[in-house]
mmCIF file of C-alpha atoms in Angstrom:
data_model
loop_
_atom_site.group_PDB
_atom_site.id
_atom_site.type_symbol
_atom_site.label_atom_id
_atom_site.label_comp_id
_atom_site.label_asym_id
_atom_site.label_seq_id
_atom_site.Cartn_x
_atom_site.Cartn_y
_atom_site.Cartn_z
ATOM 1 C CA UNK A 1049 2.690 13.782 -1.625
ATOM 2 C CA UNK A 1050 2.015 10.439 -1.232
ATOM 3 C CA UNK A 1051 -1.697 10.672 -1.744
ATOM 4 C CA UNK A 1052 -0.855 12.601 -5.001
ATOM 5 C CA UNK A 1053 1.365 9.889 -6.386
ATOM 6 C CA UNK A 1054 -1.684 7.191 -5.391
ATOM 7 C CA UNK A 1055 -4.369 9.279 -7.143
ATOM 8 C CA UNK A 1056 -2.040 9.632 -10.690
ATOM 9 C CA UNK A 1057 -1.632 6.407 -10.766
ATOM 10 C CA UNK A 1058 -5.164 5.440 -10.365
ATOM 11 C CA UNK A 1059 -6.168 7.988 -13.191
ATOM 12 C CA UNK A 1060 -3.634 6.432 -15.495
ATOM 13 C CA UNK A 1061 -4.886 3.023 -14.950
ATOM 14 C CA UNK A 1062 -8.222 4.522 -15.629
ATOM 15 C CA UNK A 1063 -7.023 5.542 -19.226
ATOM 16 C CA UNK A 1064 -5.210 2.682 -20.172
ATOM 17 C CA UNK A 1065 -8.727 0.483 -19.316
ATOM 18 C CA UNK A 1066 -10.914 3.326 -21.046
ATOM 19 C CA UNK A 1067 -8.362 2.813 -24.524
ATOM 20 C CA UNK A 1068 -7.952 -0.564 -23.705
ATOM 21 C CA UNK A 1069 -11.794 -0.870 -23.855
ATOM 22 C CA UNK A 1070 -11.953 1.096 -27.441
ATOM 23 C CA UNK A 1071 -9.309 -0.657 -29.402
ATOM 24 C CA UNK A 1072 -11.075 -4.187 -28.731
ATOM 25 C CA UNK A 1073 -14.548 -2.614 -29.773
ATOM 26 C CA UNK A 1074 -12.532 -1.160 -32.788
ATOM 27 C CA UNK A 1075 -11.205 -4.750 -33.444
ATOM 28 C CA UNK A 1076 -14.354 -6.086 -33.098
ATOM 29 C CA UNK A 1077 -16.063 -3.877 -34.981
ATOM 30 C CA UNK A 1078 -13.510 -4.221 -37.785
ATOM 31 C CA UNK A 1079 -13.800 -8.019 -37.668
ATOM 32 C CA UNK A 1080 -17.825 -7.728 -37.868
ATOM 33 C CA UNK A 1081 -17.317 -5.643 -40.999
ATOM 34 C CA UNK A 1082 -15.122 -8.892 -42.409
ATOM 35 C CA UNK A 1083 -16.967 -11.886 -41.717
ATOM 36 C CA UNK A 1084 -19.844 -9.640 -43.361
ATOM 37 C CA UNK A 1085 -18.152 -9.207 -46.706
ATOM 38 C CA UNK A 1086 -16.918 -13.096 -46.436
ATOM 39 C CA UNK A 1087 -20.681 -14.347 -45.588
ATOM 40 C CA UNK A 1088 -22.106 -12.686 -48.759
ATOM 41 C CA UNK A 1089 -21.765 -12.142 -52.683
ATOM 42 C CA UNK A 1090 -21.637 -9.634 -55.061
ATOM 43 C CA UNK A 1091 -23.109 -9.624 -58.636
ATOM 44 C CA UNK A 1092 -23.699 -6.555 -60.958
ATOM 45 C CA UNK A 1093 -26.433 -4.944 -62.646
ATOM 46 C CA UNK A 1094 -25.837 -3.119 -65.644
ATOM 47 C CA UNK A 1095 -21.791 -2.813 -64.445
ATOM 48 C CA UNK A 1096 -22.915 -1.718 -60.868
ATOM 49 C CA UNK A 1097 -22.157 -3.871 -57.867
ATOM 50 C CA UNK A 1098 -25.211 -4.913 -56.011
ATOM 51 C CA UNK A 1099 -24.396 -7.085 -52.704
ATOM 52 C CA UNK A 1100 -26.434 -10.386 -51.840
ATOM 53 C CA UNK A 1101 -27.157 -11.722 -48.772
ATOM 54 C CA UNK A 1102 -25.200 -14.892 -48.470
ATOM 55 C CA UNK A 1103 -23.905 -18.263 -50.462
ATOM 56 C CA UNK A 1104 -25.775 -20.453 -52.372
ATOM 57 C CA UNK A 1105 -26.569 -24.321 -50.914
ATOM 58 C CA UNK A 1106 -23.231 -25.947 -51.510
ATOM 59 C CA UNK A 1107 -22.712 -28.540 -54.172
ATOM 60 C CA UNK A 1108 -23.336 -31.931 -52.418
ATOM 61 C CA UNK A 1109 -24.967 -30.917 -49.166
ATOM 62 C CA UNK A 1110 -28.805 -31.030 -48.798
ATOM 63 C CA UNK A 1111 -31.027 -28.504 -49.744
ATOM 64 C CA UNK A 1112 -31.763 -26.278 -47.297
ATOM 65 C CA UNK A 1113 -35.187 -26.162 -45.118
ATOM 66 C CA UNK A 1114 -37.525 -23.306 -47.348
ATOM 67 C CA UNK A 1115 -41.027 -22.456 -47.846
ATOM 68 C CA UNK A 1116 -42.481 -21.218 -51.277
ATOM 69 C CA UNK A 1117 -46.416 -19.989 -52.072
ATOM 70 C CA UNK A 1118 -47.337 -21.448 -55.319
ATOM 71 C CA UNK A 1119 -50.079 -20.000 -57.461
ATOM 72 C CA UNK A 1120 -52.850 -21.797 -55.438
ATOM 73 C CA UNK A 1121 -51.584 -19.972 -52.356
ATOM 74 C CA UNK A 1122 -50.363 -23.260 -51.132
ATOM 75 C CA UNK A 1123 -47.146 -23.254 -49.086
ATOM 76 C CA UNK A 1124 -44.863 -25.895 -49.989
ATOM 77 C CA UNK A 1125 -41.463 -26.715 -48.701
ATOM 78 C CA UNK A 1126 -38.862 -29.541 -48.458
ATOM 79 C CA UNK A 1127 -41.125 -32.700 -48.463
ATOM 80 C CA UNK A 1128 -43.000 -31.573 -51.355
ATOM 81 C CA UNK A 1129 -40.257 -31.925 -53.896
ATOM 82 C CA UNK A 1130 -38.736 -35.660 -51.881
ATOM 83 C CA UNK A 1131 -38.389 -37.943 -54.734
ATOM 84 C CA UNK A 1132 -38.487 -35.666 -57.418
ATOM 85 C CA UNK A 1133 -35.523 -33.902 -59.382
ATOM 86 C CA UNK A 1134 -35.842 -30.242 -59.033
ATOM 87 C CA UNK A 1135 -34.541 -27.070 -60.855
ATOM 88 C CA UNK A 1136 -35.033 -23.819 -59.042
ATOM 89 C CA UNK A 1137 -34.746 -20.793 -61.501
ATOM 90 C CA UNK A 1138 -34.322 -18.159 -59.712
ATOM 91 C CA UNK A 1139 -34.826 -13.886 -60.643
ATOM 92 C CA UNK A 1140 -36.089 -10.753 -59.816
ATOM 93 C CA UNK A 1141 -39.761 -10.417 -61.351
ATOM 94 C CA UNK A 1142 -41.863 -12.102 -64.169
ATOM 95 C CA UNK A 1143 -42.250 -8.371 -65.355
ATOM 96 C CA UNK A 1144 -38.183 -8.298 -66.591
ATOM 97 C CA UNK A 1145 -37.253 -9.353 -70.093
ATOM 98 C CA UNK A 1146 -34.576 -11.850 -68.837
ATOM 99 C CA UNK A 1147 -36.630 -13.046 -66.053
ATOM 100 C CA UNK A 1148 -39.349 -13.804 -68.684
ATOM 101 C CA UNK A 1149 -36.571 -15.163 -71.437
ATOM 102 C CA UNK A 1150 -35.403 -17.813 -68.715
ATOM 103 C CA UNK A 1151 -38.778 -19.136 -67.308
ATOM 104 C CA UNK A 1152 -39.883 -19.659 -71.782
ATOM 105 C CA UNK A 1153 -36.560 -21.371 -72.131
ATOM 106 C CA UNK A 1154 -36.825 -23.418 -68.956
ATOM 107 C CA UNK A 1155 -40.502 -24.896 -70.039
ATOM 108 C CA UNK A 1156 -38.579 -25.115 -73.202
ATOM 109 C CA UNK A 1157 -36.285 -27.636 -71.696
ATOM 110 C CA UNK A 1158 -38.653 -28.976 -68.754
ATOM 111 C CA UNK A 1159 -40.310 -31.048 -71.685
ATOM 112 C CA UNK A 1160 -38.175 -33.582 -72.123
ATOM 113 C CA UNK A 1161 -36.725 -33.962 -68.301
ATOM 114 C CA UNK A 1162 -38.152 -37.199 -66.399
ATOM 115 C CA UNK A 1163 -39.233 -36.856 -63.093
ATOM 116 C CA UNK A 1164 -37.969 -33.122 -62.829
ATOM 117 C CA UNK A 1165 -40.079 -30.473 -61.761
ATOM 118 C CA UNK A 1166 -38.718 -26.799 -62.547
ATOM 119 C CA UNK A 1167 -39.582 -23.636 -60.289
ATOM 120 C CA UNK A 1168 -39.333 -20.224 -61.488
ATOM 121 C CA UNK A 1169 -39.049 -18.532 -58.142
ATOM 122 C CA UNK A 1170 -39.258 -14.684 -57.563
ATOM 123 C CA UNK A 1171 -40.718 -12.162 -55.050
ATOM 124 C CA UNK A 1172 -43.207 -11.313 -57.483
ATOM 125 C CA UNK A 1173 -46.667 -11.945 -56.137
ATOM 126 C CA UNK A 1174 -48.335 -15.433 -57.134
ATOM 127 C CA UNK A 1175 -50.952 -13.811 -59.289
ATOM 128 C CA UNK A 1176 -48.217 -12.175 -61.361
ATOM 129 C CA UNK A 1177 -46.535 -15.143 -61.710
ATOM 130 C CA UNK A 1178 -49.557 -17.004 -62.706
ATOM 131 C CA UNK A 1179 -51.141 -14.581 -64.916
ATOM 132 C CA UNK A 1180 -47.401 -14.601 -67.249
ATOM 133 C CA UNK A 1181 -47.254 -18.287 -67.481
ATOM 134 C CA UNK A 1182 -50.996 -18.970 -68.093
ATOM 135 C CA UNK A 1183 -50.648 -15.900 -70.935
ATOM 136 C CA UNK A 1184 -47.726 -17.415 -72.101
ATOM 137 C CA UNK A 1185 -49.137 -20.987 -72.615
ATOM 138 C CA UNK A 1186 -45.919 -22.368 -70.076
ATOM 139 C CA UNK A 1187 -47.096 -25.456 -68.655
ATOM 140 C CA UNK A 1188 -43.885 -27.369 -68.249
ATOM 141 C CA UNK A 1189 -42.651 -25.308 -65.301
ATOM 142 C CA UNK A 1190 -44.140 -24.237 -61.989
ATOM 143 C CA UNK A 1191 -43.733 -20.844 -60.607
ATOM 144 C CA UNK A 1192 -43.476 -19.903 -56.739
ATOM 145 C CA UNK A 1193 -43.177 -16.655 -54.834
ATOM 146 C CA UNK A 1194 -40.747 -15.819 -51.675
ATOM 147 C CA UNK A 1195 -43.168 -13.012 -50.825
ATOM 148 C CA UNK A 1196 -43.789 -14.569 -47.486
ATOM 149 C CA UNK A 1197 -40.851 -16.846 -46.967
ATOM 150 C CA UNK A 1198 -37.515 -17.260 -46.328
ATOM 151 C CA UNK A 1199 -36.732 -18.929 -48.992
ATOM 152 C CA UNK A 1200 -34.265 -15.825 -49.971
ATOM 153 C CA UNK A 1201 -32.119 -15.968 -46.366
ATOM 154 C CA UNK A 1202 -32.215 -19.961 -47.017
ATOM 155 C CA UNK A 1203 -30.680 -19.540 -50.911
ATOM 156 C CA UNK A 1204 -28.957 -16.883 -49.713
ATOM 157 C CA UNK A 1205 -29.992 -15.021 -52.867
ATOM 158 C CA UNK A 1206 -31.535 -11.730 -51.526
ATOM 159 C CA UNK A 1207 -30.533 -8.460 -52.554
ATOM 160 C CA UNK A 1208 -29.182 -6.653 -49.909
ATOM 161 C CA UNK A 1209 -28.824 -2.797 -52.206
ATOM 162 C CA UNK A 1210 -29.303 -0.772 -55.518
ATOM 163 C CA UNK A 1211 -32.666 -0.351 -57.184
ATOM 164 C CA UNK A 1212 -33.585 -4.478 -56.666
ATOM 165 C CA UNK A 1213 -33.234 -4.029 -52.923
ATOM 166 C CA UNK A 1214 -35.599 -6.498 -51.630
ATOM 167 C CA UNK A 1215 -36.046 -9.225 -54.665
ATOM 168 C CA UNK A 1216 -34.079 -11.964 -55.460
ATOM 169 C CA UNK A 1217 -31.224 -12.565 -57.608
ATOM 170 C CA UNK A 1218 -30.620 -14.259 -60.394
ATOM 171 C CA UNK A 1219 -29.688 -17.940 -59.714
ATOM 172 C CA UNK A 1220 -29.847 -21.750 -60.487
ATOM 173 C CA UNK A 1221 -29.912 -24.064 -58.071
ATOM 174 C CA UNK A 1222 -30.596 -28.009 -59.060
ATOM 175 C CA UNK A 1223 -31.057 -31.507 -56.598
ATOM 176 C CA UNK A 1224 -32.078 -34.675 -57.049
ATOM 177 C CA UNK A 1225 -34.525 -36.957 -55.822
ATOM 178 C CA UNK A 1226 -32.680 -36.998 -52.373
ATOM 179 C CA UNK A 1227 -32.475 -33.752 -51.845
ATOM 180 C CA UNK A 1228 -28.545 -33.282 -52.910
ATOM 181 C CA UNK A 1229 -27.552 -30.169 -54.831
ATOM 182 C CA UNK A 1230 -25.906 -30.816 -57.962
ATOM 183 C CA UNK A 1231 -25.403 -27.768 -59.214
ATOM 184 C CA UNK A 1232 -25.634 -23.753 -58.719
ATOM 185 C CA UNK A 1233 -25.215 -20.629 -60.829
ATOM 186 C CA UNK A 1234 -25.230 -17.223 -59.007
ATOM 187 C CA UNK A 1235 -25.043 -15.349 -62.566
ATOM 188 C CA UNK A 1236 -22.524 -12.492 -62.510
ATOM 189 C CA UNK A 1237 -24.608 -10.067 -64.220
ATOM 190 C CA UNK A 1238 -28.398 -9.845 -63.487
ATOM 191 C CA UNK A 1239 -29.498 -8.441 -66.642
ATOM 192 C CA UNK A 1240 -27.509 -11.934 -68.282
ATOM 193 C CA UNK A 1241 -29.384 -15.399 -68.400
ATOM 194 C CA UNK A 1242 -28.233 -18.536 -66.865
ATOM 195 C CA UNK A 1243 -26.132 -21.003 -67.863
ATOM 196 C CA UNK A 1244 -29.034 -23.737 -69.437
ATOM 197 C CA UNK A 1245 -26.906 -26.367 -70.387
ATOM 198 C CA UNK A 1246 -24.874 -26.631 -67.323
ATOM 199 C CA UNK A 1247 -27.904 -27.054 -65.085
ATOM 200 C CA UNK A 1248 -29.317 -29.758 -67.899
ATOM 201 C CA UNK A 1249 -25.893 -31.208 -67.417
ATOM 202 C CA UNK A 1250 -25.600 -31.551 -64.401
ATOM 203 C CA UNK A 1251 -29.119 -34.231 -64.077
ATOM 204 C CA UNK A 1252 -27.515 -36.565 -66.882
#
């Protein structure tokens, strides 16, 4: 009898460990799931959420480290913008209406900044890029591709879903000569255009 009592209580010591065991991967599971809707964003496109990978740089912290390919196939990063003012504009492709609408208005505006260079940045190959500005006549703005970078993860501005899985979204990010971020746009709608004024604003 004894030996009896001994063995049911070892087998319901076993269960509570074994449920024990699956509630705390269930909490952690659950608490995964959280801090990865908190980490990233959500726009729309055309009405329909589309997730993003994370936040943009914070207003008043330093840029952070990235690597771009401009049209020369050079990779640039950090150091190549110190001292300068610098506007990223931000988007899917070159090949999109809006996309296209922002980088004309953006020369458009590049004109009269002092020592402010403007990026149009996208996952679009560099030859793409080059080939719209140089048959557009843009010469005000530079572009530069994420294609092999991480300049998306570092933005946090890559599109996690939907059709545009695997391009960027459609942001504004601007710092000065230091490297400082003054101000950032993560536009609610992809299919809208940025706020132009507010990023102009925001170097006065």
């Amino acid at each position: 009898m004894a030996s009896k009592k001994k063995t049911k209580k070892k087998a319901a010591k076993k269960s509570k460990k074994k449920s024990a065991k699956k509630s705390g991967k269930k909490v952690a599971k659950s608490s995964k799931k959280k801090s990865a809707k908190k980490s990233g964003s959500t726009v729309t496109l055309g009405g329909n959420p589309v997730s993003v990978s994370g936040k943009l740089p914070a207003t008043g912290k330093t840029l952070p480290k990235f690597s771009l390919t401009t049209s020369a196939l050079q990779d640039i990063g950090n150091k190549d913008i110190a001292g300068k003012r610098v506007i990223f504009n931000i988007f899917p492709s070159i090949d999109t209406p809006t996309c296209a609408t922002s980088t004309r208005k953006f020369n458009e505006l590049a004109a009269s900044l002092q020592n402010t260079e403007v990026y149009c940045v996208s996952a679009d190959l560099p030859f793409a890029q080059g080939r719209f500005c140089g048959t557009e006549g843009l010469s005000n703005v530079k572009t530069a591709s994420s294609f092999r970078s991480n300049f998306g993860a570092a933005f946090g501005v890559n599109l996690t879903n939907s059709v545009l899985k695997g391009v960027l979204a459609r942001a504004v990010v601007v710092a000065d000569e230091k490297g400082k971020v003054l101000h950032t746009e993560l536009v609610g709608e992809i299919a809208n255009e940025p706020n132009y004024d507010a990023a102009i604003n925001s170097l006065r």
